[in-house]
Coordinates of C-alpha atoms in Angstrom, one line a residue:
X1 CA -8.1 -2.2 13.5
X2 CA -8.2 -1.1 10.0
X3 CA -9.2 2.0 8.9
X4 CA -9.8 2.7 4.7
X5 CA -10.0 6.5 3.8
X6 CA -11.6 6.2 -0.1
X7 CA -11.3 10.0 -1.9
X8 CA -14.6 11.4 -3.6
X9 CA -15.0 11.3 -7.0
X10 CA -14.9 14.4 -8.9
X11 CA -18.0 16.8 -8.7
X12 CA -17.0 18.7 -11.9
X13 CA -16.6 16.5 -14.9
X14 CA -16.7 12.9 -16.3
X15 CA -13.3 11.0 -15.8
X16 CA -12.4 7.4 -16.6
X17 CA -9.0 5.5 -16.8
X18 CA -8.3 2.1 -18.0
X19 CA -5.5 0.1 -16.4
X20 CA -3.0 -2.6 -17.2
X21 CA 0.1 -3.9 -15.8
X22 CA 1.7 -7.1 -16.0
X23 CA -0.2 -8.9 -13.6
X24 CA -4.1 -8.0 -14.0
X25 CA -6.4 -4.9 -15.7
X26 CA -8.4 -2.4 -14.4
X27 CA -10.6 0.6 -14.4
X28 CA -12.0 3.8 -13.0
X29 CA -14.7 5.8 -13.5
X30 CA -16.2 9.4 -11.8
X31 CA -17.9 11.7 -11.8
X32 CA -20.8 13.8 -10.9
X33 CA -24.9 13.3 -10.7
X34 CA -27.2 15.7 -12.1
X35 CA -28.8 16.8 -9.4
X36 CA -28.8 19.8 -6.9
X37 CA -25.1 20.5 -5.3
X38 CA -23.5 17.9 -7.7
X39 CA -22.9 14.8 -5.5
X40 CA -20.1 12.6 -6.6
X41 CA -19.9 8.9 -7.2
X42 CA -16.7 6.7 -8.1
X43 CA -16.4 3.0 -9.0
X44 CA -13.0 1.0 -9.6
X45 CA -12.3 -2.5 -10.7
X46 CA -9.7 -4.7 -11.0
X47 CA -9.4 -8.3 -12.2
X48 CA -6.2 -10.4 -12.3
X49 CA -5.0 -12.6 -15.5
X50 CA -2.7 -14.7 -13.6
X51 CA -5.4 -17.6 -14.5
X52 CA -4.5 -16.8 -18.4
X53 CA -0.6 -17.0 -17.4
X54 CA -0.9 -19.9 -15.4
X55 CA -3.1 -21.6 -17.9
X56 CA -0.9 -20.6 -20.7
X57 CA 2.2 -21.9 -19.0
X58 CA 0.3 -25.5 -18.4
X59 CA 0.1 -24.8 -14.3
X60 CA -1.9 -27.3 -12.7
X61 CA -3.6 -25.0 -10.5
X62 CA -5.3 -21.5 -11.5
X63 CA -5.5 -18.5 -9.2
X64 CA -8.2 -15.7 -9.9
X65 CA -8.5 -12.5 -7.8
X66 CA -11.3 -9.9 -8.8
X67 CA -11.7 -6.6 -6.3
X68 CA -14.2 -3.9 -7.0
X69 CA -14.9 -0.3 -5.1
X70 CA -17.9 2.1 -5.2
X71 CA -18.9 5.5 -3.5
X72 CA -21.6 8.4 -3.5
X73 CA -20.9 11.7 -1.8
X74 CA -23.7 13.7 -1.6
X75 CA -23.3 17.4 0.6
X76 CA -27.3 18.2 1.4
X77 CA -26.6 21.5 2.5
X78 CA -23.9 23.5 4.0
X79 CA -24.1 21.4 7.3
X80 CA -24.9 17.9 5.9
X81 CA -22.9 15.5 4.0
X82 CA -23.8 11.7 3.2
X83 CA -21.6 8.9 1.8
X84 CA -22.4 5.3 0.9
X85 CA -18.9 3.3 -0.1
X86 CA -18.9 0.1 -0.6
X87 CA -15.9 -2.6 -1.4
X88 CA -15.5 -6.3 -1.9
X89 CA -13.1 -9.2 -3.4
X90 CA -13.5 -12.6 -4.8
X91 CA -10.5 -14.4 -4.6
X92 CA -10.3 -18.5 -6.1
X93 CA -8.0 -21.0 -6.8
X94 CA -9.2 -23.3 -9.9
X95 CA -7.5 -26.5 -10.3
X96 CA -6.6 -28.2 -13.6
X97 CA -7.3 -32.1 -13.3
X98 CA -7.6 -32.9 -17.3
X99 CA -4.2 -35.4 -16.5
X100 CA -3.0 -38.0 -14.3
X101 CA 0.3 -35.7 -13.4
X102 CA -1.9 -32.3 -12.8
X103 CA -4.5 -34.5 -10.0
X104 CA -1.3 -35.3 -8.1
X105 CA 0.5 -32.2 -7.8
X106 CA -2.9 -30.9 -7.2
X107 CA -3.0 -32.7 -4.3
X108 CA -0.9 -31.0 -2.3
X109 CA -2.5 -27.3 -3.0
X110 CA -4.9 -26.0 -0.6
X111 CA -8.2 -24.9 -2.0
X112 CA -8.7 -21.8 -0.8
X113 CA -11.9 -19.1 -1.8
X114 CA -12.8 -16.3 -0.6
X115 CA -15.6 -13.6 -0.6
X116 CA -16.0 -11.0 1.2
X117 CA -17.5 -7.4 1.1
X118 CA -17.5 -4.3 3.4
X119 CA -20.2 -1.4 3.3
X120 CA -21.7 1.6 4.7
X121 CA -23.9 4.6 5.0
X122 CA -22.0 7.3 7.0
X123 CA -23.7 10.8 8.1
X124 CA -21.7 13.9 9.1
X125 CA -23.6 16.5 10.2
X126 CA -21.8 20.2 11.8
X127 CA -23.0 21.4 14.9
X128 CA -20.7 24.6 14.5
X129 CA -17.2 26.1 13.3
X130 CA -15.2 23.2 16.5
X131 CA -17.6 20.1 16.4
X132 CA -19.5 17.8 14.2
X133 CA -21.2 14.9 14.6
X134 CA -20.8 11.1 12.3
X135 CA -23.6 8.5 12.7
X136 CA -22.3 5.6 10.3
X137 CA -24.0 1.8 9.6
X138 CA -22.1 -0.9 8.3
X139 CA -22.2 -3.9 6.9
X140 CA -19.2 -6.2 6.7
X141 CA -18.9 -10.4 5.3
X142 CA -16.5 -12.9 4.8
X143 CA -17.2 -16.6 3.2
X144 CA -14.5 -19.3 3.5
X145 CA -13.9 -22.0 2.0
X146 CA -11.1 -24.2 2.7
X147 CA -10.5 -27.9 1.0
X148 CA -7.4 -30.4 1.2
X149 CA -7.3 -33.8 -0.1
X150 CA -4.8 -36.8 0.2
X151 CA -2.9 -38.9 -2.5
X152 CA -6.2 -41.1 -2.7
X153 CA -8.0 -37.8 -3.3
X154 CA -10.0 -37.9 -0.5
X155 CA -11.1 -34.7 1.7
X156 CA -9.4 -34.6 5.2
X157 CA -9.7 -30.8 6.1
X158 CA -13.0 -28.6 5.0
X159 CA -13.5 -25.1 6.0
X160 CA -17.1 -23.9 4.7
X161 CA -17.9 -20.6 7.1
X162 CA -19.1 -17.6 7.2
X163 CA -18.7 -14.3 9.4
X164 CA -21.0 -11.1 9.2
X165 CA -21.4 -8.4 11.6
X166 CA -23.5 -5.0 11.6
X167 CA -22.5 -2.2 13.2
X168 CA -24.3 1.5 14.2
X169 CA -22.0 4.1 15.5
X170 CA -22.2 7.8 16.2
X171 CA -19.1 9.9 17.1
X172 CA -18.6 13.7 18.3
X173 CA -15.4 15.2 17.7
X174 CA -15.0 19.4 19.5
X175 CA -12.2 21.5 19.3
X176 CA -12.3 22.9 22.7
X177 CA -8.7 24.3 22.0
X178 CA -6.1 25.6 19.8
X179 CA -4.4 22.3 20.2
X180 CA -6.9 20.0 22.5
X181 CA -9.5 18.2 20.6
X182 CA -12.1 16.0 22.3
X183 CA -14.1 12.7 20.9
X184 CA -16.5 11.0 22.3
X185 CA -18.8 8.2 21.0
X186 CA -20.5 4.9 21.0
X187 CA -21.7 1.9 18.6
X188 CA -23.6 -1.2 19.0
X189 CA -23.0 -4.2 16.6
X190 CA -24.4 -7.4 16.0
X191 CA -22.0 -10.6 14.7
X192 CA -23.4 -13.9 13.2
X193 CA -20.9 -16.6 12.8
X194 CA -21.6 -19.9 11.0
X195 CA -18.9 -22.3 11.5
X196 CA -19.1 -25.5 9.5
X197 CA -15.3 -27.4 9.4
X198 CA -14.7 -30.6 9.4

């Protein structure tokens, strides 16, 4: 089970922020939208430039990772509170076959892509000062793709697949005590798997 908290952007005043480190770049942005109660959206990005390294250095083989965030928060009223958040990745490997010595130490480098994204529309509604209610749909998908190749540069593993699920859920939390807390809840979900490896 994996559980991602993302924090609201800020409901007061534009911020952004520019990143860079010695691996990849990135950015952030926030702020609020002008309309009643001020909801708040935030949106991050962050791209690698390994590929520039590696191509730079004359590697035979490029990797390139890109990851990107979003989310709204939106309070209705004093009782109501949406959230849509949202988060993905695209992660490749390139290869470098211009030369006879880069195709054979290619050979023995997995291709290996993937994309994926999670997200979701979440509703939190209190009932009064001990309990509230969340009703949440998601969204969450994964494409594979998985290639290897022998000296004679011919394919003997493939992995093209995919994995997607949706999923409804409503939870109710009640502090029935000072230090007892109760949760109760449900969720129905529907997976679709296509599985093409050869």
């Amino acid at each position: 089970v994996v559980e991602i908290k993302q924090r609201n952007g800020s409901s007061e005043k534009f911020f952004g922020k520019i990143n860079l480190s010695a691996i990849g770049f990135g950015a952030n942005f926030e702020g609020p939208l002008p309309v009643k109660n001020k909801p708040s959206w935030l949106v991050s990005a962050r791209r690698s430039y390994l590929d520039l390294i590696f191509n730079a250095a004359g590697f035979s083989f490029v990797p390139e990772y890109t990851d990107f965030q979003a989310k709204i928060n939106y309070q209705v009223n004093n009782k109501n509170f949406f959230e849509i958040s949202g988060f993905g990745a695209l992660d490749k490997v390139r290869f470098n076959n211009n030369t006879e010595d880069n195709r054979q130490n290619n050979v023995r480098i997995l291709t290996n892509n993937q994309n994926s994204y999670s997200t979701g529309l979440s509703w939190k509604t209190l009932i009064d000062k001990k309990s509230y209610l969340i009703t949440s749909l998601t969204r969450n998908y994964t494409k594979y793709f998985f290639s290897k190749r022998d000296s004679n540069f011919i394919e003997t593993l493939r992995n093209d697949s995919k994995e997607g699920d949706v999923q409804l859920k409503a939870e109710y939390y009640n502090q029935i005590a000072k230090n007892t807390f109760l949760s109760l809840g449900g969720a129905g979900k529907t997976i679709r798997l296509n599985y093409d490896i050869d």
